[in-house]
XYZ file of C-alpha atoms in Angstrom:
421
model
C 119.851 -46.741 11.255
C 120.791 -47.768 14.788
C 124.263 -46.620 15.699
C 125.530 -48.560 18.529
C 123.572 -51.129 20.401
C 123.416 -54.372 22.213
C 123.555 -56.581 19.142
C 125.482 -56.106 15.906
C 124.111 -57.101 12.602
C 125.558 -59.273 9.860
C 124.596 -60.576 6.546
C 123.975 -58.970 3.245
C 122.227 -55.602 3.391
C 122.678 -55.241 7.162
C 124.518 -52.458 8.896
C 127.225 -53.675 11.227
C 126.296 -51.846 14.370
C 127.760 -53.855 17.115
C 129.160 -52.248 20.225
C 128.103 -50.820 23.524
C 124.811 -48.904 23.590
C 125.633 -45.219 23.915
C 123.546 -43.648 26.647
C 121.448 -46.825 26.844
C 120.057 -48.522 29.812
C 116.902 -49.843 31.236
C 113.490 -48.546 30.266
C 112.673 -45.195 31.844
C 116.249 -44.362 32.735
C 117.866 -43.202 29.503
C 117.569 -40.327 27.100
C 115.304 -40.186 24.124
C 118.068 -41.211 21.772
C 116.371 -39.377 19.005
C 116.483 -36.210 17.052
C 114.483 -33.301 18.177
C 117.113 -31.377 20.278
C 115.823 -27.847 20.041
C 112.553 -28.761 18.308
C 109.439 -28.297 20.343
C 107.973 -31.845 20.953
C 104.597 -30.875 19.423
C 106.516 -30.034 16.138
C 108.333 -33.331 15.940
C 107.545 -35.478 12.838
C 105.068 -38.274 12.638
C 106.391 -41.577 11.212
C 104.844 -44.030 8.839
C 105.133 -47.831 8.832
C 107.965 -47.662 6.188
C 110.093 -45.797 8.836
C 110.356 -49.044 10.837
C 113.452 -50.471 9.149
C 114.174 -54.201 9.535
C 117.745 -54.566 10.948
C 117.886 -58.359 11.337
C 116.677 -61.165 13.456
C 117.809 -64.098 15.668
C 116.658 -67.572 16.447
C 116.130 -69.124 19.928
C 116.758 -72.776 20.773
C 113.721 -75.091 21.166
C 115.238 -77.370 23.783
C 114.040 -77.738 27.360
C 115.986 -75.608 29.790
C 114.830 -76.457 33.287
C 111.145 -76.382 33.782
C 110.127 -75.032 30.364
C 110.992 -74.320 26.777
C 110.268 -71.694 24.068
C 107.888 -74.013 22.174
C 104.399 -72.433 22.292
C 105.981 -69.382 23.960
C 103.422 -66.691 24.833
C 105.682 -63.932 23.646
C 106.333 -61.224 26.297
C 109.970 -59.992 26.134
C 112.214 -57.510 27.992
C 115.620 -56.318 26.648
C 118.360 -55.656 29.182
C 120.774 -53.205 27.685
C 123.454 -53.588 30.351
C 123.568 -57.386 30.073
C 122.851 -57.410 26.286
C 120.208 -60.055 26.890
C 116.537 -60.716 26.671
C 114.124 -62.022 29.296
C 111.373 -64.050 27.630
C 108.288 -65.982 28.775
C 108.468 -69.607 27.731
C 105.826 -72.247 27.015
C 102.245 -71.147 27.797
C 101.767 -73.950 30.325
C 104.622 -73.109 32.660
C 104.518 -69.268 32.475
C 108.255 -69.235 33.337
C 110.916 -66.668 32.418
C 114.520 -67.350 31.083
C 117.321 -65.047 29.991
C 119.203 -65.461 26.738
C 122.289 -63.510 25.581
C 121.461 -61.746 22.293
C 123.788 -62.911 19.423
C 124.605 -60.642 16.440
C 121.612 -59.927 14.300
C 121.448 -61.212 10.729
C 119.776 -59.086 8.145
C 118.083 -61.781 6.212
C 114.625 -63.088 5.489
C 115.864 -66.727 5.364
C 115.390 -68.545 8.628
C 118.554 -70.688 8.285
C 120.711 -67.566 7.793
C 119.923 -66.345 11.314
C 122.315 -66.868 14.206
C 121.001 -69.157 16.968
C 121.179 -67.943 20.545
C 123.070 -70.180 22.817
C 121.694 -71.953 25.944
C 120.111 -69.518 28.360
C 122.305 -67.613 30.747
C 119.450 -68.294 33.218
C 117.131 -71.262 32.776
C 113.423 -70.964 33.103
C 112.154 -69.970 36.459
C 108.466 -69.797 37.584
C 107.172 -66.575 38.933
C 103.413 -66.633 39.687
C 103.798 -69.210 42.504
C 106.507 -67.229 44.286
C 104.265 -64.371 45.364
C 102.884 -64.679 48.839
C 99.255 -64.972 47.780
C 97.325 -64.859 44.523
C 93.645 -64.157 45.384
C 92.836 -63.135 41.811
C 94.127 -66.462 40.457
C 96.469 -64.717 37.965
C 97.828 -67.376 35.605
C 99.376 -65.600 32.629
C 102.427 -63.275 32.439
C 101.951 -60.098 30.488
C 104.283 -57.262 29.515
C 107.574 -56.757 31.335
C 110.541 -54.419 31.383
C 113.913 -54.025 33.213
C 113.582 -50.773 35.253
C 116.271 -49.080 37.331
C 115.449 -48.862 41.022
C 117.239 -47.445 44.053
C 119.112 -50.748 44.535
C 119.779 -51.506 40.902
C 117.773 -52.969 38.032
C 114.530 -54.897 38.719
C 112.220 -56.767 36.431
C 108.676 -55.422 36.514
C 106.247 -58.122 35.232
C 102.542 -57.726 34.606
C 100.158 -60.720 35.064
C 96.493 -61.457 34.420
C 93.937 -64.172 34.567
C 93.315 -65.685 31.169
C 89.567 -66.237 31.731
C 88.397 -63.675 34.243
C 84.669 -64.457 33.681
C 83.264 -61.999 36.347
C 85.815 -59.355 35.200
C 86.621 -58.575 38.835
C 90.483 -58.936 38.883
C 92.261 -55.946 40.333
C 95.788 -57.230 40.792
C 98.216 -56.844 37.909
C 101.832 -56.810 38.683
C 104.794 -58.483 40.355
C 108.468 -57.433 40.766
C 111.550 -59.657 40.491
C 113.910 -57.748 42.682
C 117.137 -59.212 41.247
C 116.655 -60.381 37.702
C 120.285 -61.641 37.537
C 119.030 -64.385 39.879
C 115.684 -65.408 38.329
C 115.547 -68.703 40.265
C 116.293 -67.372 43.730
C 115.394 -63.631 43.727
C 112.725 -62.296 45.973
C 109.525 -61.824 44.044
C 107.070 -59.157 45.441
C 103.443 -58.602 44.534
C 100.790 -58.734 43.501
C 100.229 -55.009 43.140
C 97.193 -53.317 41.595
C 97.694 -50.802 38.799
C 94.802 -48.435 38.367
C 93.312 -49.462 35.084
C 93.511 -53.191 35.984
C 93.570 -55.418 32.834
C 93.773 -52.375 30.597
C 97.371 -51.954 31.683
C 98.994 -55.396 31.546
C 100.112 -55.794 27.950
C 103.421 -53.894 27.800
C 105.716 -51.495 29.612
C 107.898 -49.006 27.674
C 110.051 -45.849 28.280
C 108.771 -42.360 27.575
C 111.470 -40.328 25.681
C 112.846 -37.380 27.543
C 111.254 -34.782 25.356
C 107.719 -36.064 26.291
C 108.067 -36.824 29.966
C 107.012 -33.511 31.392
C 104.107 -33.105 28.958
C 102.811 -36.641 29.670
C 103.587 -36.572 33.384
C 106.031 -39.474 33.727
C 108.907 -41.636 32.438
C 107.129 -44.934 31.746
C 104.030 -46.118 29.897
C 102.007 -49.234 30.349
C 99.223 -50.479 28.131
C 97.252 -53.379 26.723
C 94.252 -54.230 24.607
C 91.471 -56.737 23.942
C 92.248 -59.963 22.103
C 91.825 -62.232 25.145
C 88.571 -63.726 26.536
C 86.072 -61.575 28.383
C 86.437 -58.447 26.240
C 84.489 -56.314 28.747
C 87.296 -56.176 31.198
C 89.877 -55.037 28.528
C 90.634 -51.969 26.475
C 88.882 -52.449 23.185
C 91.748 -50.844 21.305
C 95.385 -50.133 22.398
C 95.739 -48.243 25.569
C 98.440 -46.005 27.242
C 98.744 -45.224 30.894
C 101.524 -43.231 32.565
C 102.805 -44.397 35.987
C 105.664 -43.745 38.352
C 108.000 -46.741 38.336
C 109.407 -45.659 41.718
C 106.035 -46.497 43.231
C 107.104 -50.125 42.916
C 110.685 -50.560 41.561
C 113.201 -50.084 44.275
C 110.482 -49.516 46.865
C 110.540 -51.850 49.816
C 107.018 -50.948 50.734
C 105.126 -50.326 47.464
C 101.430 -49.285 47.672
C 98.888 -51.925 47.050
C 97.326 -49.649 44.494
C 99.584 -47.959 41.991
C 98.298 -44.780 40.526
C 98.116 -44.425 36.678
C 97.042 -41.622 34.375
C 95.008 -42.800 31.341
C 96.175 -41.161 28.071
C 94.484 -43.646 25.688
C 91.877 -46.153 26.708
C 88.739 -47.824 25.323
C 85.889 -49.990 26.507
C 82.920 -51.884 25.141
C 80.844 -48.791 25.509
C 83.536 -46.670 23.806
C 85.477 -49.035 21.505
C 88.013 -48.045 18.912
C 85.512 -49.341 16.363
C 81.994 -50.431 17.290
C 81.655 -52.886 14.323
C 83.656 -55.605 16.001
C 82.403 -58.381 13.880
C 82.879 -56.326 10.703
C 79.259 -56.857 9.643
C 79.554 -53.800 7.403
C 82.527 -55.279 5.499
C 84.267 -51.843 5.861
C 85.980 -52.098 9.138
C 89.804 -52.159 8.612
C 90.548 -50.705 12.098
C 89.794 -53.040 15.015
C 87.672 -56.207 15.391
C 87.096 -58.993 17.886
C 90.363 -60.497 16.482
C 92.582 -57.491 16.972
C 95.275 -57.452 19.675
C 98.076 -54.982 20.250
C 101.127 -56.774 21.736
C 103.510 -53.772 22.243
C 103.447 -50.032 22.383
C 106.070 -47.334 22.720
C 106.701 -43.719 21.778
C 109.317 -43.500 18.970
C 112.086 -41.119 20.194
C 112.533 -37.963 18.181
C 109.031 -38.225 16.807
C 105.449 -37.630 18.042
C 104.304 -41.169 17.289
C 103.034 -43.627 19.725
C 103.615 -46.901 17.979
C 101.383 -49.956 18.741
C 101.898 -53.263 16.948
C 100.135 -56.596 17.059
C 97.778 -58.672 14.885
C 94.281 -58.434 13.507
C 91.794 -60.381 11.450
C 88.376 -60.463 9.797
C 88.888 -57.234 7.882
C 88.360 -58.855 4.513
C 85.863 -61.626 5.287
C 84.204 -60.644 8.576
C 84.207 -62.221 11.989
C 82.037 -65.122 13.199
C 81.630 -66.886 16.520
C 82.205 -70.648 16.745
C 81.654 -71.054 13.055
C 83.586 -73.229 10.588
C 85.841 -70.912 8.660
C 86.380 -71.516 4.965
C 89.296 -73.889 4.504
C 88.731 -75.522 7.979
C 86.964 -78.806 8.890
C 86.000 -77.899 12.453
C 84.368 -74.901 14.113
C 86.594 -72.421 15.868
C 86.518 -72.205 19.648
C 85.385 -68.570 19.792
C 85.621 -65.615 17.491
C 87.417 -66.258 14.256
C 87.707 -64.947 10.763
C 85.170 -66.323 8.237
C 88.124 -66.983 5.988
C 90.821 -68.972 7.781
C 93.505 -66.937 6.020
C 92.133 -63.518 6.883
C 94.737 -62.563 9.524
C 97.676 -60.217 9.482
C 100.263 -58.530 11.709
C 98.984 -54.974 12.151
C 99.973 -51.526 13.275
C 98.115 -48.538 14.788
C 100.029 -45.185 14.994
C 98.816 -42.352 17.262
C 99.830 -38.684 17.464
C 101.307 -37.990 20.857
C 99.886 -34.499 20.687
C 96.536 -36.077 21.162
C 97.773 -37.917 24.270
C 98.867 -34.588 25.619
C 95.433 -33.159 25.080
C 94.052 -36.032 27.033
C 96.499 -35.335 29.857
C 95.363 -31.672 29.764
C 91.667 -32.698 29.905
C 90.902 -31.469 26.404
C 90.094 -35.017 25.039
C 88.696 -38.157 26.552
C 91.037 -41.148 26.386
C 88.534 -42.984 24.051
C 88.227 -40.062 21.702
C 91.703 -40.397 20.227
C 91.929 -42.168 16.835
C 95.098 -43.432 15.122
C 96.408 -41.284 12.290
C 97.550 -44.386 10.457
C 96.797 -48.150 10.679
C 97.040 -51.258 8.474
C 98.938 -54.428 7.761
C 102.513 -54.715 9.014
C 104.544 -56.956 6.776
C 107.201 -58.992 8.652
C 110.031 -60.984 7.112
C 108.722 -64.371 8.266
C 105.388 -65.962 7.771
C 103.874 -65.858 11.272
C 100.929 -63.582 11.763
C 101.158 -63.286 15.529
C 103.402 -60.709 17.226
C 103.764 -61.821 20.840
C 105.491 -58.983 22.517
C 108.171 -56.353 22.201
C 110.884 -54.248 23.990
C 112.371 -50.962 22.931
C 115.990 -50.049 23.801
C 116.505 -46.276 23.822
C 120.314 -46.611 23.795
C 120.571 -48.489 20.531
C 117.364 -47.287 19.081
C 116.348 -50.945 18.343
C 112.801 -52.292 18.763
C 112.748 -56.008 19.474
C 109.633 -58.028 18.569
C 108.812 -61.721 19.111
C 107.145 -63.365 16.053
C 105.337 -66.311 17.531
C 105.735 -69.844 16.250
C 107.879 -68.585 13.355
C 110.771 -70.971 13.738
C 109.685 -74.265 12.078
C 113.172 -75.522 11.461
C 114.012 -77.232 14.768
C 111.791 -80.337 14.558
C 108.252 -81.297 13.768
C 106.747 -80.297 17.086
C 109.017 -77.335 17.876
C 107.948 -73.746 17.202
C 109.905 -71.142 19.159
C 109.538 -67.510 18.234
C 111.927 -65.597 16.067
C 113.135 -62.243 17.477
C 113.021 -59.408 14.994
C 114.863 -56.133 15.416
C 113.901 -52.744 13.811
C 115.331 -49.211 13.839
C 113.343 -46.082 13.272
C 114.284 -44.018 10.253
C 115.304 -40.479 11.194
C 113.182 -37.735 9.622
C-alpha cells in the first residue's frame, strides 16, 4: 500500500493514507521509494498485473473553465507532488491545460461515491500557439511531467501532429517555464527529441537503483495507435534523456539526445500480424496504444498500460463492425465490443542489455501482457503519471464519467499502488 502521499483515501476497503509525500517530488528528482535497498537491481522481483492495487479514484467537473473543459479530454496528465495537484489536457479541440487540486481518493467502484474535484486552481490555458514558431504544425499535446530545473519546477510537454502524412515531423516538445502561472508563463520550444514521434507519449522518472545502469533519470516513450503508423513505434517504446538539456536551461539544444532502450517500427513491430489475420495475436494490433509507461520502484518491471482491440475477432479497415450500422473511419475491430484496457510488462534487465549493446531495442519482448480490468467501464486509458514519493500511479480513464449530463464525459482519475514483494 502507499504510505503517505498527495491524496488520502476514504470509503470502504480503502487505506487512509493522507499526508505529505515523504521524499516525494517532481519526476526525476526523488528516490525510488521502493524496496530493494541492498538488493542488486538485476535481482529485484518482477511484478504481475495483480500487484497493481486499486487505491481509489476521483471525479473532475465537466463545466467550462476559461477556454476549454474536460469533456472529450485527450487524457495526458502530470501529477505535481509539491502542489498536490494534477495538470491535465482538456477538450481535444482546444489542446489546453488546466490544474486541479486532488481531493481525497475514494476506494469505490461506484461513480457517485467518488469525490468531485473543485474548480481548477488554474483555468485552461492554450500552449501550442504560445511558442514562437510551429513549422511542423504540431496540433496535439502528448505526455507531460513536472520536472525540477535550476530555477524550480517546470512543465515539460510533448506535442505531435495528429495526421503527419509525410511522416517528416522532427519537433516534439515545449516547456512551460512556470507551471504555477499557466496562462502567463513563458513557453519555450519547439525542441526535437531524437526518436521524434516515438518519444511523445509519456515522461516518467527512473528509480534511483536503475539510473546508472540505464544512463539517466528520466524516461520518455510512446507507441502507435494514431494515424500514420510508419512514423510511430509499433509497440511501447522507452528512451532515456537528460532533463537538464531542456528543463532549467535558458539555451536548450534544438536537438535533444536520447538513448533508445525499447523501440519498434513497421519493419520490426512488436507483432507482425497487426490485423490478427491468424486469430492468435493477443499481443499488439493496429488497435493497440500504450498511454503511459514507468519503471515500478523496487522492482525490475517497466510497466506500460493502454488499450487494445481485435484480439478475439480480428481487425478490419473501414468495414462495418458487427453491432454497428456504419463503417468505421479507419482500422477497427470486426466485433464492436472487442476492445479492452491492456498491459505490457517488460523486464528492465532486458533494457539494460539494450543499453549495453547486447540486444536491439526491437528484440525485447514483454514477459507478461493481457487485459487490464479497471473499476469503471471505459476501455480507453488516456494518460498517466507516477509519483515516487507516495508510490501512487494516476491514470485517466477516458469518457468514464457519464453522470454530469447527457453530453458531458470527463475522465475519471484512478490511483494505484504497487504491492511490495
